[in-house]
Amino acid sequence: MKHLEPCTMAISSPQSNGMAERFVKTMKEDYIAFMPKPNVRTALHNLAVALEHYNENHPHSALGYRSPREYRRQRVMLTLQPLSGNKGARTVAEENAVKTCGDGEGVRIYPESPETGSARRKSPR
């Protein structure tokens, strides 16, 4: 819990707040409600265990009933495939600049928009 890094939501992305709210509700309903919390130390330990379980084992319908880490591992393998058969070709990951925040979460940075002259940011899916 000591090394938390704040991560802002993408601009014009109200569904991001909904996802955060749903995460909090799931943690409360599926984990915190059943945790023994006799003191702060135990509560923090149990919360860390719950977060690990959530990321490693908890199936998510939006991820094809895979855990977040299982989904991320598969996505990373697909992302790192070359764009073409040419040696030295750039990978999808190199083509799409991604600013990571925390444990692999991030914001994809898109090129400047001709209309606004600024880059738009969007959470990767």
PDB file of C-alpha atoms in Angstrom:
ATOM      1  CA  MET A   1       0.000   0.000   0.000  1.00  0.00           C
ATOM      2  CA  LYS A   2       3.006   2.309   0.387  1.00  0.00           C
ATOM      3  CA  HIS A   3       3.902   2.534  -3.297  1.00  0.00           C
ATOM      4  CA  LEU A   4       0.576   3.662  -4.734  1.00  0.00           C
ATOM      5  CA  GLU A   5       0.795   5.994  -7.682  1.00  0.00           C
ATOM      6  CA  PRO A   6      -2.151   8.230  -8.625  1.00  0.00           C
ATOM      7  CA  CYS A   7      -3.404   7.663 -12.147  1.00  0.00           C
ATOM      8  CA  THR A   8      -5.854  10.042 -13.797  1.00  0.00           C
ATOM      9  CA  MET A   9      -8.734   8.998 -16.037  1.00  0.00           C
ATOM     10  CA  ALA A  10      -8.770   9.687 -19.734  1.00  0.00           C
ATOM     11  CA  ILE A  11     -10.417  12.887 -20.887  1.00  0.00           C
ATOM     12  CA  SER A  12     -14.013  12.482 -22.133  1.00  0.00           C
ATOM     13  CA  SER A  13     -14.220   8.948 -20.786  1.00  0.00           C
ATOM     14  CA  PRO A  14     -17.131   8.739 -18.320  1.00  0.00           C
ATOM     15  CA  GLN A  15     -17.111   4.937 -18.514  1.00  0.00           C
ATOM     16  CA  SER A  16     -13.737   4.994 -16.722  1.00  0.00           C
ATOM     17  CA  ASN A  17     -15.416   6.293 -13.563  1.00  0.00           C
ATOM     18  CA  GLY A  18     -18.075   3.593 -13.893  1.00  0.00           C
ATOM     19  CA  MET A  19     -15.356   0.939 -14.084  1.00  0.00           C
ATOM     20  CA  ALA A  20     -13.691   2.330 -10.957  1.00  0.00           C
ATOM     21  CA  GLU A  21     -17.017   2.399  -9.111  1.00  0.00           C
ATOM     22  CA  ARG A  22     -17.747  -1.192 -10.160  1.00  0.00           C
ATOM     23  CA  PHE A  23     -14.313  -2.300  -8.932  1.00  0.00           C
ATOM     24  CA  VAL A  24     -14.982  -0.760  -5.509  1.00  0.00           C
ATOM     25  CA  LYS A  25     -18.410  -2.433  -5.335  1.00  0.00           C
ATOM     26  CA  THR A  26     -16.934  -5.830  -6.292  1.00  0.00           C
ATOM     27  CA  MET A  27     -14.187  -5.510  -3.673  1.00  0.00           C
ATOM     28  CA  LYS A  28     -16.738  -4.620  -0.994  1.00  0.00           C
ATOM     29  CA  GLU A  29     -19.228  -7.362  -1.921  1.00  0.00           C
ATOM     30  CA  ASP A  30     -16.846 -10.219  -2.756  1.00  0.00           C
ATOM     31  CA  TYR A  31     -13.962  -9.607  -0.364  1.00  0.00           C
ATOM     32  CA  ILE A  32     -14.218  -6.907   2.299  1.00  0.00           C
ATOM     33  CA  ALA A  33     -17.628  -8.022   3.591  1.00  0.00           C
ATOM     34  CA  PHE A  34     -16.125 -11.422   4.508  1.00  0.00           C
ATOM     35  CA  MET A  35     -12.739 -10.284   5.836  1.00  0.00           C
ATOM     36  CA  PRO A  36     -11.872 -10.342   9.508  1.00  0.00           C
ATOM     37  CA  LYS A  37     -10.847  -6.790  10.448  1.00  0.00           C
ATOM     38  CA  PRO A  38      -9.810  -6.874  14.114  1.00  0.00           C
ATOM     39  CA  ASN A  39      -7.143  -4.192  13.587  1.00  0.00           C
ATOM     40  CA  VAL A  40      -5.570  -2.030  10.880  1.00  0.00           C
ATOM     41  CA  ARG A  41      -2.588  -4.333  10.302  1.00  0.00           C
ATOM     42  CA  THR A  42      -4.840  -7.368   9.704  1.00  0.00           C
ATOM     43  CA  ALA A  43      -7.230  -5.362   7.524  1.00  0.00           C
ATOM     44  CA  LEU A  44      -4.377  -4.080   5.325  1.00  0.00           C
ATOM     45  CA  HIS A  45      -2.875  -7.570   5.032  1.00  0.00           C
ATOM     46  CA  ASN A  46      -6.249  -9.066   4.088  1.00  0.00           C
ATOM     47  CA  LEU A  47      -6.853  -6.283   1.564  1.00  0.00           C
ATOM     48  CA  ALA A  48      -3.491  -7.007  -0.096  1.00  0.00           C
ATOM     49  CA  VAL A  49      -4.389 -10.720  -0.272  1.00  0.00           C
ATOM     50  CA  ALA A  50      -7.810  -9.835  -1.721  1.00  0.00           C
ATOM     51  CA  LEU A  51      -6.283  -7.586  -4.400  1.00  0.00           C
ATOM     52  CA  GLU A  52      -3.835 -10.337  -5.363  1.00  0.00           C
ATOM     53  CA  HIS A  53      -6.695 -12.845  -5.636  1.00  0.00           C
ATOM     54  CA  TYR A  54      -8.813 -10.370  -7.620  1.00  0.00           C
ATOM     55  CA  ASN A  55      -6.016  -9.847 -10.152  1.00  0.00           C
ATOM     56  CA  GLU A  56      -4.857 -13.481 -10.370  1.00  0.00           C
ATOM     57  CA  ASN A  57      -8.021 -15.565 -10.003  1.00  0.00           C
ATOM     58  CA  HIS A  58     -11.252 -13.548 -10.072  1.00  0.00           C
ATOM     59  CA  PRO A  59     -12.997 -14.092 -13.447  1.00  0.00           C
ATOM     60  CA  HIS A  60     -14.395 -11.034 -15.218  1.00  0.00           C
ATOM     61  CA  SER A  61     -17.180 -11.275 -17.784  1.00  0.00           C
ATOM     62  CA  ALA A  62     -15.774  -8.287 -19.715  1.00  0.00           C
ATOM     63  CA  LEU A  63     -12.472 -10.164 -20.080  1.00  0.00           C
ATOM     64  CA  GLY A  64     -14.019 -13.375 -21.359  1.00  0.00           C
ATOM     65  CA  TYR A  65     -14.176 -14.810 -17.820  1.00  0.00           C
ATOM     66  CA  ARG A  66     -10.410 -14.535 -17.412  1.00  0.00           C
ATOM     67  CA  SER A  67      -8.583 -12.869 -14.549  1.00  0.00           C
ATOM     68  CA  PRO A  68      -7.045  -9.429 -15.220  1.00  0.00           C
ATOM     69  CA  ARG A  69      -3.496 -10.824 -15.168  1.00  0.00           C
ATOM     70  CA  GLU A  70      -4.401 -13.719 -17.453  1.00  0.00           C
ATOM     71  CA  TYR A  71      -6.009 -11.249 -19.867  1.00  0.00           C
ATOM     72  CA  ARG A  72      -3.031  -8.876 -19.670  1.00  0.00           C
ATOM     73  CA  ARG A  73      -0.513 -11.680 -20.287  1.00  0.00           C
ATOM     74  CA  GLN A  74      -2.410 -12.766 -23.389  1.00  0.00           C
ATOM     75  CA  ARG A  75      -2.792  -9.178 -24.580  1.00  0.00           C
ATOM     76  CA  VAL A  76       0.926  -8.453 -24.132  1.00  0.00           C
ATOM     77  CA  MET A  77       1.825 -11.524 -26.183  1.00  0.00           C
ATOM     78  CA  LEU A  78      -0.474 -10.345 -28.994  1.00  0.00           C
ATOM     79  CA  THR A  79       0.720  -6.735 -28.753  1.00  0.00           C
ATOM     80  CA  LEU A  80       4.376  -7.664 -29.125  1.00  0.00           C
ATOM     81  CA  GLN A  81       3.834  -9.421 -32.459  1.00  0.00           C
ATOM     82  CA  PRO A  82       5.521  -7.638 -35.404  1.00  0.00           C
ATOM     83  CA  LEU A  83       3.249  -5.564 -37.636  1.00  0.00           C
ATOM     84  CA  SER A  84       4.755  -7.100 -40.758  1.00  0.00           C
ATOM     85  CA  GLY A  85       7.060  -9.932 -41.749  1.00  0.00           C
ATOM     86  CA  ASN A  86       9.960  -7.511 -42.324  1.00  0.00           C
ATOM     87  CA  LYS A  87      12.928  -7.911 -40.023  1.00  0.00           C
ATOM     88  CA  GLY A  88      13.290  -4.871 -37.846  1.00  0.00           C
ATOM     89  CA  ALA A  89       9.643  -3.934 -38.322  1.00  0.00           C
ATOM     90  CA  ARG A  90       8.075  -2.007 -35.503  1.00  0.00           C
ATOM     91  CA  THR A  91       5.739  -3.834 -33.159  1.00  0.00           C
ATOM     92  CA  VAL A  92       2.202  -2.797 -32.317  1.00  0.00           C
ATOM     93  CA  ALA A  93       3.510  -1.677 -28.920  1.00  0.00           C
ATOM     94  CA  GLU A  94       6.033   0.614 -30.605  1.00  0.00           C
ATOM     95  CA  GLU A  95       3.399   1.974 -32.975  1.00  0.00           C
ATOM     96  CA  ASN A  96       1.007   2.859 -30.162  1.00  0.00           C
ATOM     97  CA  ALA A  97       2.771   4.896 -27.504  1.00  0.00           C
ATOM     98  CA  VAL A  98       1.461   3.842 -24.124  1.00  0.00           C
ATOM     99  CA  LYS A  99       2.155   5.676 -20.881  1.00  0.00           C
ATOM    100  CA  THR A 100       1.958   3.143 -18.069  1.00  0.00           C
ATOM    101  CA  CYS A 101       0.772   4.000 -14.620  1.00  0.00           C
ATOM    102  CA  GLY A 102       1.145   1.513 -11.776  1.00  0.00           C
ATOM    103  CA  ASP A 103       1.120  -2.220 -12.478  1.00  0.00           C
ATOM    104  CA  GLY A 104       0.807  -2.207 -16.251  1.00  0.00           C
ATOM    105  CA  GLU A 105      -2.237   0.052 -16.417  1.00  0.00           C
ATOM    106  CA  GLY A 106      -1.878   2.999 -18.706  1.00  0.00           C
ATOM    107  CA  VAL A 107      -3.115   5.592 -21.091  1.00  0.00           C
ATOM    108  CA  ARG A 108      -2.606   5.281 -24.838  1.00  0.00           C
ATOM    109  CA  ILE A 109      -1.340   8.500 -26.392  1.00  0.00           C
ATOM    110  CA  TYR A 110      -2.779   9.205 -29.840  1.00  0.00           C
ATOM    111  CA  PRO A 111      -1.219  11.559 -32.408  1.00  0.00           C
ATOM    112  CA  GLU A 112      -2.304  15.172 -32.529  1.00  0.00           C
ATOM    113  CA  SER A 113      -5.794  15.780 -33.812  1.00  0.00           C
ATOM    114  CA  PRO A 114      -5.924  18.135 -36.823  1.00  0.00           C
ATOM    115  CA  GLU A 115      -9.106  19.745 -35.452  1.00  0.00           C
ATOM    116  CA  THR A 116      -7.808  20.583 -31.986  1.00  0.00           C
ATOM    117  CA  GLY A 117      -4.040  20.521 -32.444  1.00  0.00           C
ATOM    118  CA  SER A 118      -3.687  18.420 -29.312  1.00  0.00           C
ATOM    119  CA  ALA A 119      -3.255  14.749 -28.573  1.00  0.00           C
ATOM    120  CA  ARG A 120      -6.233  12.843 -27.254  1.00  0.00           C
ATOM    121  CA  ARG A 121      -5.776  10.291 -24.516  1.00  0.00           C
ATOM    122  CA  LYS A 122      -7.707   7.089 -24.189  1.00  0.00           C
ATOM    123  CA  SER A 123      -7.481   4.225 -21.724  1.00  0.00           C
ATOM    124  CA  PRO A 124      -6.334   1.027 -23.466  1.00  0.00           C
ATOM    125  CA  ARG A 125      -8.882  -1.766 -23.665  1.00  0.00           C
TER     126      ARG A 125
END
